[in-house]
Each structure stands twice: as structure tokens, then as C-alpha cells.
Amino acid sequence: MKIGVLALQGNFREHIRTLAGLGVEAVEVRKPDHLVGLDGLIVPGGESTAIGRLIGLYSFEEPLRNFQGAMFGTCAGMILMGRGGLIGQVDIGVDRNAYGRQVASFEADFPLADEEKPLRGVFIRAPRVTDVGEGVEVLAELDGDPVLLRQGRFLVASFHPELTDDTRVHERFLDLVREDMHVGA
Ligand code: GLN
């Protein structure tokens, strides 16, 4: 299995480190032809405006929209993958920087679907999911707001699972990649 991490701006190194810790080969994706042969792709958090500008500059928009493997977006990555985002694909409305200025960044524990142990989420100027389309499954919520969601081969999180030692969200993404490879085979 080979996973790419979009390496234009933001937390791509942290995702690669987490995947390496799970024994998975992960590569930096800096040009559209780096997408060839990947089974999955992570679009990291950072600054969605900056990442969006670089997506335009490097002609990544079409190749990202056409990517056929599983895709996981965190924070800014979720903004780009949501409704109206440059990559689109996931049927959710997203409000950027929706958490107030005072509490722009915080950590919180919340339950994860089908698990006993709660998950700790690191939220950094996090986007808020404002509405969820029919085909989208909510895997975790914080105070009534969806924070981890899945639609088919797409996974999105408003927090940063690459910044904690808990690897369960990345493991779920890898399950999705395997499932998708199986379906595609
Ligand atoms: N607020 C950022 C944005 O709008 C996202 C923050 C993050 O990815 N940590 O792009």
C-alpha cells in the first residue's frame, strides 16, 4: 500500500511520520504526476487559502478531483474537500474559522463511533461542519458538531489527528484505503 500526502503547505510531515509509525510507505506529493500509483491521499491541515493558491499554481485541481483512491482531509484539507471547495467531493457545508477568536485553538475529548475509549482532538482555527448531506456518515461529534465524517472513499476531520500519539483515525483511513482497493480490484 502506498499513501501520498499533499505537500504544498501545512502539516504534511506529521502525517508522513504517523503513517511511517504504522509501517506504511508514505510519500510527499508535490507535483500532479506524484499521484500516479498511489492507493490513498491525505490533504493536510494548514491554511486552506495558501494550499488552494498552490493547487492552482501547480495545476493540481483537475488531478485531485480525478484522483480515484481513498482521500483523507484534515482541517484545511476538509475545507478543500467540502462542498464548494477546490477539490469538492464531500457533501458537507463548512464554515471556516467558525470557532470564536478566544477559543480559536483547543483540545477536547469526544467519543469515536464503535470505540470505548474517547479520542482527543486538537482543534486549530478549526472549520465547523454546518450541514451534512444524505450520503455522509458522522463518525464523531463534539458538542453536537460533526468533527469526523465519511462519505464512501472520503474521510474528513475538522481536527488534527497527526498531532497526537493516538493513531486510530489514521488506522481508520487505512482500512478505508484497503476497502477501496478491494472494491477497485
Ligand atoms: N483556519 C484554517 C483555514 O481556514 C484551517 C486551520 C487548520 O488547518 N489548522 O484554512
PDB file of C-alpha atoms and ligand atoms in Angstrom:
ATOM      1  CA  MET A   1       0.000   0.000   0.000  1.00  0.00           C
ATOM      2  CA  LYS A   2       1.333   3.414  -0.915  1.00  0.00           C
ATOM      3  CA  ILE A   3      -0.085   6.639   0.503  1.00  0.00           C
ATOM      4  CA  GLY A   4       0.683  10.168  -0.646  1.00  0.00           C
ATOM      5  CA  VAL A   5       0.431  13.324   1.423  1.00  0.00           C
ATOM      6  CA  LEU A   6      -0.179  16.593  -0.427  1.00  0.00           C
ATOM      7  CA  ALA A   7       2.987  18.518   0.468  1.00  0.00           C
ATOM      8  CA  LEU A   8       2.254  22.078  -0.678  1.00  0.00           C
ATOM      9  CA  GLN A   9       1.861  23.717   2.747  1.00  0.00           C
ATOM     10  CA  GLY A  10       0.852  22.723   6.279  1.00  0.00           C
ATOM     11  CA  ASN A  11       1.212  19.560   8.345  1.00  0.00           C
ATOM     12  CA  PHE A  12       2.309  17.041   5.724  1.00  0.00           C
ATOM     13  CA  ARG A  13       5.439  15.904   7.606  1.00  0.00           C
ATOM     14  CA  GLU A  14       3.406  14.981  10.692  1.00  0.00           C
ATOM     15  CA  HIS A  15       1.058  12.806   8.613  1.00  0.00           C
ATOM     16  CA  ILE A  16       4.010  11.066   6.966  1.00  0.00           C
ATOM     17  CA  ARG A  17       5.539  10.397  10.393  1.00  0.00           C
ATOM     18  CA  THR A  18       2.258   8.955  11.713  1.00  0.00           C
ATOM     19  CA  LEU A  19       1.927   6.677   8.670  1.00  0.00           C
ATOM     20  CA  ALA A  20       5.572   5.586   8.940  1.00  0.00           C
ATOM     21  CA  GLY A  21       4.903   4.682  12.592  1.00  0.00           C
ATOM     22  CA  LEU A  22       2.110   2.428  11.337  1.00  0.00           C
ATOM     23  CA  GLY A  23       4.540   0.759   8.927  1.00  0.00           C
ATOM     24  CA  VAL A  24       3.011   2.333   5.825  1.00  0.00           C
ATOM     25  CA  GLU A  25       5.019   3.772   2.934  1.00  0.00           C
ATOM     26  CA  ALA A  26       4.111   7.456   2.622  1.00  0.00           C
ATOM     27  CA  VAL A  27       5.416   9.944   0.090  1.00  0.00           C
ATOM     28  CA  GLU A  28       5.259  13.699  -0.355  1.00  0.00           C
ATOM     29  CA  VAL A  29       3.069  14.762  -3.273  1.00  0.00           C
ATOM     30  CA  ARG A  30       4.488  17.985  -4.728  1.00  0.00           C
ATOM     31  CA  LYS A  31       3.512  17.630  -8.381  1.00  0.00           C
ATOM     32  CA  PRO A  32       0.434  16.113 -10.066  1.00  0.00           C
ATOM     33  CA  ASP A  33       2.431  13.190 -11.518  1.00  0.00           C
ATOM     34  CA  HIS A  34       3.313  12.123  -7.941  1.00  0.00           C
ATOM     35  CA  LEU A  35      -0.322  10.990  -7.661  1.00  0.00           C
ATOM     36  CA  VAL A  36       0.263   8.130 -10.089  1.00  0.00           C
ATOM     37  CA  GLY A  37       0.282   4.733  -8.408  1.00  0.00           C
ATOM     38  CA  LEU A  38      -0.990   5.948  -5.022  1.00  0.00           C
ATOM     39  CA  ASP A  39      -3.670   3.957  -3.187  1.00  0.00           C
ATOM     40  CA  GLY A  40      -4.644   6.832  -0.937  1.00  0.00           C
ATOM     41  CA  LEU A  41      -4.048  10.541  -0.434  1.00  0.00           C
ATOM     42  CA  ILE A  42      -4.049  12.805   2.628  1.00  0.00           C
ATOM     43  CA  VAL A  43      -4.804  16.515   2.240  1.00  0.00           C
ATOM     44  CA  PRO A  44      -3.334  18.033   5.407  1.00  0.00           C
ATOM     45  CA  GLY A  45      -4.313  20.977   7.557  1.00  0.00           C
ATOM     46  CA  GLY A  46      -2.589  24.299   7.238  1.00  0.00           C
ATOM     47  CA  GLU A  47      -4.014  27.360   5.551  1.00  0.00           C
ATOM     48  CA  SER A  48      -6.683  26.496   3.007  1.00  0.00           C
ATOM     49  CA  THR A  49      -6.215  29.768   1.094  1.00  0.00           C
ATOM     50  CA  ALA A  50      -2.468  29.145   0.724  1.00  0.00           C
ATOM     51  CA  ILE A  51      -2.937  25.474  -0.193  1.00  0.00           C
ATOM     52  CA  GLY A  52      -5.663  26.480  -2.665  1.00  0.00           C
ATOM     53  CA  ARG A  53      -3.379  29.031  -4.309  1.00  0.00           C
ATOM     54  CA  LEU A  54      -0.619  26.420  -4.684  1.00  0.00           C
ATOM     55  CA  ILE A  55      -3.112  23.898  -6.068  1.00  0.00           C
ATOM     56  CA  GLY A  56      -3.843  26.449  -8.800  1.00  0.00           C
ATOM     57  CA  LEU A  57      -0.180  27.295  -9.372  1.00  0.00           C
ATOM     58  CA  TYR A  58       0.860  23.653  -9.824  1.00  0.00           C
ATOM     59  CA  SER A  59      -2.246  22.691 -11.878  1.00  0.00           C
ATOM     60  CA  PHE A  60      -3.371  20.241  -9.209  1.00  0.00           C
ATOM     61  CA  GLU A  61      -7.107  20.965  -9.353  1.00  0.00           C
ATOM     62  CA  GLU A  62      -8.121  18.512 -12.098  1.00  0.00           C
ATOM     63  CA  PRO A  63      -5.753  15.726 -10.978  1.00  0.00           C
ATOM     64  CA  LEU A  64      -7.017  15.985  -7.384  1.00  0.00           C
ATOM     65  CA  ARG A  65     -10.654  15.960  -8.467  1.00  0.00           C
ATOM     66  CA  ASN A  66      -9.937  12.948 -10.664  1.00  0.00           C
ATOM     67  CA  PHE A  67      -7.934  11.013  -8.050  1.00  0.00           C
ATOM     68  CA  GLN A  68      -9.546   7.582  -7.812  1.00  0.00           C
ATOM     69  CA  GLY A  69      -8.205   6.322  -4.481  1.00  0.00           C
ATOM     70  CA  ALA A  70      -9.318   6.964  -0.902  1.00  0.00           C
ATOM     71  CA  MET A  71      -8.778  10.510   0.330  1.00  0.00           C
ATOM     72  CA  PHE A  72      -8.491  11.932   3.847  1.00  0.00           C
ATOM     73  CA  GLY A  73      -8.690  15.670   4.550  1.00  0.00           C
ATOM     74  CA  THR A  74      -7.878  17.241   7.900  1.00  0.00           C
ATOM     75  CA  CYS A  75      -8.865  20.780   8.872  1.00  0.00           C
ATOM     76  CA  ALA A  76      -7.864  22.970   5.864  1.00  0.00           C
ATOM     77  CA  GLY A  77      -7.951  19.710   3.866  1.00  0.00           C
ATOM     78  CA  MET A  78     -11.559  19.246   4.970  1.00  0.00           C
ATOM     79  CA  ILE A  79     -12.390  22.786   3.783  1.00  0.00           C
ATOM     80  CA  LEU A  80     -10.916  21.985   0.353  1.00  0.00           C
ATOM     81  CA  MET A  81     -12.810  18.676   0.145  1.00  0.00           C
ATOM     82  CA  GLY A  82     -16.166  20.039   1.304  1.00  0.00           C
ATOM     83  CA  ARG A  83     -18.987  21.460  -0.781  1.00  0.00           C
ATOM     84  CA  GLY A  84     -17.726  24.443  -2.775  1.00  0.00           C
ATOM     85  CA  GLY A  85     -14.090  23.590  -2.012  1.00  0.00           C
ATOM     86  CA  LEU A  86     -11.460  23.332  -4.752  1.00  0.00           C
ATOM     87  CA  ILE A  87     -11.387  19.531  -4.508  1.00  0.00           C
ATOM     88  CA  GLY A  88     -15.071  19.181  -3.579  1.00  0.00           C
ATOM     89  CA  GLN A  89     -16.384  15.578  -3.421  1.00  0.00           C
ATOM     90  CA  VAL A  90     -17.792  15.537   0.149  1.00  0.00           C
ATOM     91  CA  ASP A  91     -21.389  16.690   0.622  1.00  0.00           C
ATOM     92  CA  ILE A  92     -20.904  18.873   3.703  1.00  0.00           C
ATOM     93  CA  GLY A  93     -21.220  22.591   4.304  1.00  0.00           C
ATOM     94  CA  VAL A  94     -18.124  24.003   6.024  1.00  0.00           C
ATOM     95  CA  ASP A  95     -17.713  27.299   7.845  1.00  0.00           C
ATOM     96  CA  ARG A  96     -14.057  28.388   8.035  1.00  0.00           C
ATOM     97  CA  ASN A  97     -12.640  29.631  11.352  1.00  0.00           C
ATOM     98  CA  ALA A  98     -16.064  29.190  12.902  1.00  0.00           C
ATOM     99  CA  TYR A  99     -14.835  28.738  16.439  1.00  0.00           C
ATOM    100  CA  GLY A 100     -14.509  32.141  18.134  1.00  0.00           C
ATOM    101  CA  ARG A 101     -11.248  34.033  18.465  1.00  0.00           C
ATOM    102  CA  GLN A 102     -10.720  33.403  22.201  1.00  0.00           C
ATOM    103  CA  VAL A 103     -11.013  29.672  21.788  1.00  0.00           C
ATOM    104  CA  ALA A 104      -9.541  29.549  18.305  1.00  0.00           C
ATOM    105  CA  SER A 105      -7.405  26.579  19.290  1.00  0.00           C
ATOM    106  CA  PHE A 106      -8.224  23.952  21.905  1.00  0.00           C
ATOM    107  CA  GLU A 107      -8.118  20.263  22.719  1.00  0.00           C
ATOM    108  CA  ALA A 108     -11.165  18.201  23.583  1.00  0.00           C
ATOM    109  CA  ASP A 109     -12.113  14.572  24.122  1.00  0.00           C
ATOM    110  CA  PHE A 110     -15.083  13.077  22.319  1.00  0.00           C
ATOM    111  CA  PRO A 111     -16.435   9.610  21.592  1.00  0.00           C
ATOM    112  CA  LEU A 112     -15.474   7.793  18.409  1.00  0.00           C
ATOM    113  CA  ALA A 113     -18.077   5.548  16.750  1.00  0.00           C
ATOM    114  CA  ASP A 114     -17.715   1.854  17.729  1.00  0.00           C
ATOM    115  CA  GLU A 115     -14.968   2.546  20.300  1.00  0.00           C
ATOM    116  CA  GLU A 116     -14.921   2.574  24.103  1.00  0.00           C
ATOM    117  CA  LYS A 117     -12.013   4.931  24.527  1.00  0.00           C
ATOM    118  CA  PRO A 118     -12.655   8.577  23.623  1.00  0.00           C
ATOM    119  CA  LEU A 119     -10.498  10.371  21.119  1.00  0.00           C
ATOM    120  CA  ARG A 120      -8.555  13.546  21.899  1.00  0.00           C
ATOM    121  CA  GLY A 121      -8.884  16.121  19.152  1.00  0.00           C
ATOM    122  CA  VAL A 122      -6.537  19.052  18.626  1.00  0.00           C
ATOM    123  CA  PHE A 123      -8.521  21.886  17.040  1.00  0.00           C
ATOM    124  CA  ILE A 124      -6.553  24.769  15.478  1.00  0.00           C
ATOM    125  CA  ARG A 125      -8.684  27.554  14.000  1.00  0.00           C
ATOM    126  CA  ALA A 126     -10.898  24.679  13.041  1.00  0.00           C
ATOM    127  CA  PRO A 127     -13.674  24.760  10.471  1.00  0.00           C
ATOM    128  CA  ARG A 128     -17.185  23.858  11.635  1.00  0.00           C
ATOM    129  CA  VAL A 129     -19.394  21.491   9.685  1.00  0.00           C
ATOM    130  CA  THR A 130     -22.685  23.334   9.238  1.00  0.00           C
ATOM    131  CA  ASP A 131     -24.707  20.701   7.416  1.00  0.00           C
ATOM    132  CA  VAL A 132     -24.331  17.122   6.328  1.00  0.00           C
ATOM    133  CA  GLY A 133     -25.679  15.597   3.111  1.00  0.00           C
ATOM    134  CA  GLU A 134     -27.555  12.290   2.978  1.00  0.00           C
ATOM    135  CA  GLY A 135     -24.707  10.004   1.952  1.00  0.00           C
ATOM    136  CA  VAL A 136     -22.396  11.242   4.700  1.00  0.00           C
ATOM    137  CA  GLU A 137     -21.800   9.252   7.880  1.00  0.00           C
ATOM    138  CA  VAL A 138     -20.880  11.104  11.087  1.00  0.00           C
ATOM    139  CA  LEU A 139     -18.187   9.131  12.976  1.00  0.00           C
ATOM    140  CA  ALA A 140     -17.600  11.603  15.794  1.00  0.00           C
ATOM    141  CA  GLU A 141     -19.199  14.733  17.204  1.00  0.00           C
ATOM    142  CA  LEU A 142     -18.115  17.400  19.646  1.00  0.00           C
ATOM    143  CA  ASP A 143     -20.954  19.282  21.383  1.00  0.00           C
ATOM    144  CA  GLY A 144     -23.328  18.359  18.580  1.00  0.00           C
ATOM    145  CA  ASP A 145     -20.973  19.394  15.762  1.00  0.00           C
ATOM    146  CA  PRO A 146     -19.740  16.637  13.453  1.00  0.00           C
ATOM    147  CA  VAL A 147     -15.920  16.525  13.599  1.00  0.00           C
ATOM    148  CA  LEU A 148     -15.136  13.255  11.782  1.00  0.00           C
ATOM    149  CA  LEU A 149     -17.156  12.169   8.746  1.00  0.00           C
ATOM    150  CA  ARG A 150     -17.060   9.641   5.989  1.00  0.00           C
ATOM    151  CA  GLN A 151     -18.623   9.579   2.552  1.00  0.00           C
ATOM    152  CA  GLY A 152     -17.651   6.477   0.577  1.00  0.00           C
ATOM    153  CA  ARG A 153     -13.894   6.579  -0.001  1.00  0.00           C
ATOM    154  CA  PHE A 154     -13.611  10.065   1.538  1.00  0.00           C
ATOM    155  CA  LEU A 155     -12.802  10.785   5.185  1.00  0.00           C
ATOM    156  CA  VAL A 156     -12.665  14.292   6.674  1.00  0.00           C
ATOM    157  CA  ALA A 157     -11.778  15.614  10.134  1.00  0.00           C
ATOM    158  CA  SER A 158     -12.006  19.168  11.465  1.00  0.00           C
ATOM    159  CA  PHE A 159      -9.207  18.408  13.960  1.00  0.00           C
ATOM    160  CA  HIS A 160      -5.578  17.251  13.677  1.00  0.00           C
ATOM    161  CA  PRO A 161      -5.111  13.508  14.363  1.00  0.00           C
ATOM    162  CA  GLU A 162      -1.489  13.799  13.162  1.00  0.00           C
ATOM    163  CA  LEU A 163      -0.642  15.901  16.240  1.00  0.00           C
ATOM    164  CA  THR A 164      -1.428  13.263  18.879  1.00  0.00           C
ATOM    165  CA  ASP A 165       0.013   9.800  19.514  1.00  0.00           C
ATOM    166  CA  ASP A 166      -3.402   8.218  19.052  1.00  0.00           C
ATOM    167  CA  THR A 167      -3.286   6.634  15.596  1.00  0.00           C
ATOM    168  CA  ARG A 168      -6.868   5.360  15.442  1.00  0.00           C
ATOM    169  CA  VAL A 169      -8.105   7.900  12.886  1.00  0.00           C
ATOM    170  CA  HIS A 170      -5.210   7.149  10.530  1.00  0.00           C
ATOM    171  CA  GLU A 171      -5.885   3.425  11.032  1.00  0.00           C
ATOM    172  CA  ARG A 172      -9.491   4.002  10.012  1.00  0.00           C
ATOM    173  CA  PHE A 173      -8.283   5.787   6.910  1.00  0.00           C
ATOM    174  CA  LEU A 174      -6.003   2.845   6.082  1.00  0.00           C
ATOM    175  CA  ASP A 175      -8.995   0.497   6.492  1.00  0.00           C
ATOM    176  CA  LEU A 176     -10.844   2.680   4.003  1.00  0.00           C
ATOM    177  CA  VAL A 177      -7.904   2.521   1.575  1.00  0.00           C
ATOM    178  CA  ARG A 178      -7.858  -1.295   1.833  1.00  0.00           C
ATOM    179  CA  GLU A 179     -11.634  -1.460   1.381  1.00  0.00           C
ATOM    180  CA  ASP A 180     -11.419   0.813  -1.656  1.00  0.00           C
ATOM    181  CA  MET A 181      -8.512  -1.177  -3.200  1.00  0.00           C
ATOM    182  CA  HIS A 182     -10.604  -4.295  -2.765  1.00  0.00           C
ATOM    183  CA  VAL A 183     -13.642  -2.723  -4.446  1.00  0.00           C
ATOM    184  CA  GLY A 184     -11.477  -1.330  -7.257  1.00  0.00           C
ATOM    185  CA  ALA A 185      -9.667  -4.644  -7.855  1.00  0.00           C
TER     186      ALA A 185
HETATM  187  N1  GLN B   1      -8.371  28.035   9.537  1.00  0.00           N
HETATM  188  C1  GLN B   1      -7.600  27.370   8.557  1.00  0.00           C
HETATM  189  C2  GLN B   1      -8.138  27.614   7.163  1.00  0.00           C
HETATM  190  O1  GLN B   1      -9.098  28.265   7.007  1.00  0.00           O
HETATM  191  C3  GLN B   1      -7.553  25.881   8.819  1.00  0.00           C
HETATM  192  C4  GLN B   1      -6.766  25.647  10.046  1.00  0.00           C
HETATM  193  C5  GLN B   1      -6.035  24.365  10.053  1.00  0.00           C
HETATM  194  O2  GLN B   1      -5.927  23.660   9.039  1.00  0.00           O
HETATM  195  N2  GLN B   1      -5.482  24.078  11.184  1.00  0.00           N
HETATM  196  O3  GLN B   1      -7.555  27.151   6.219  1.00  0.00           O
END
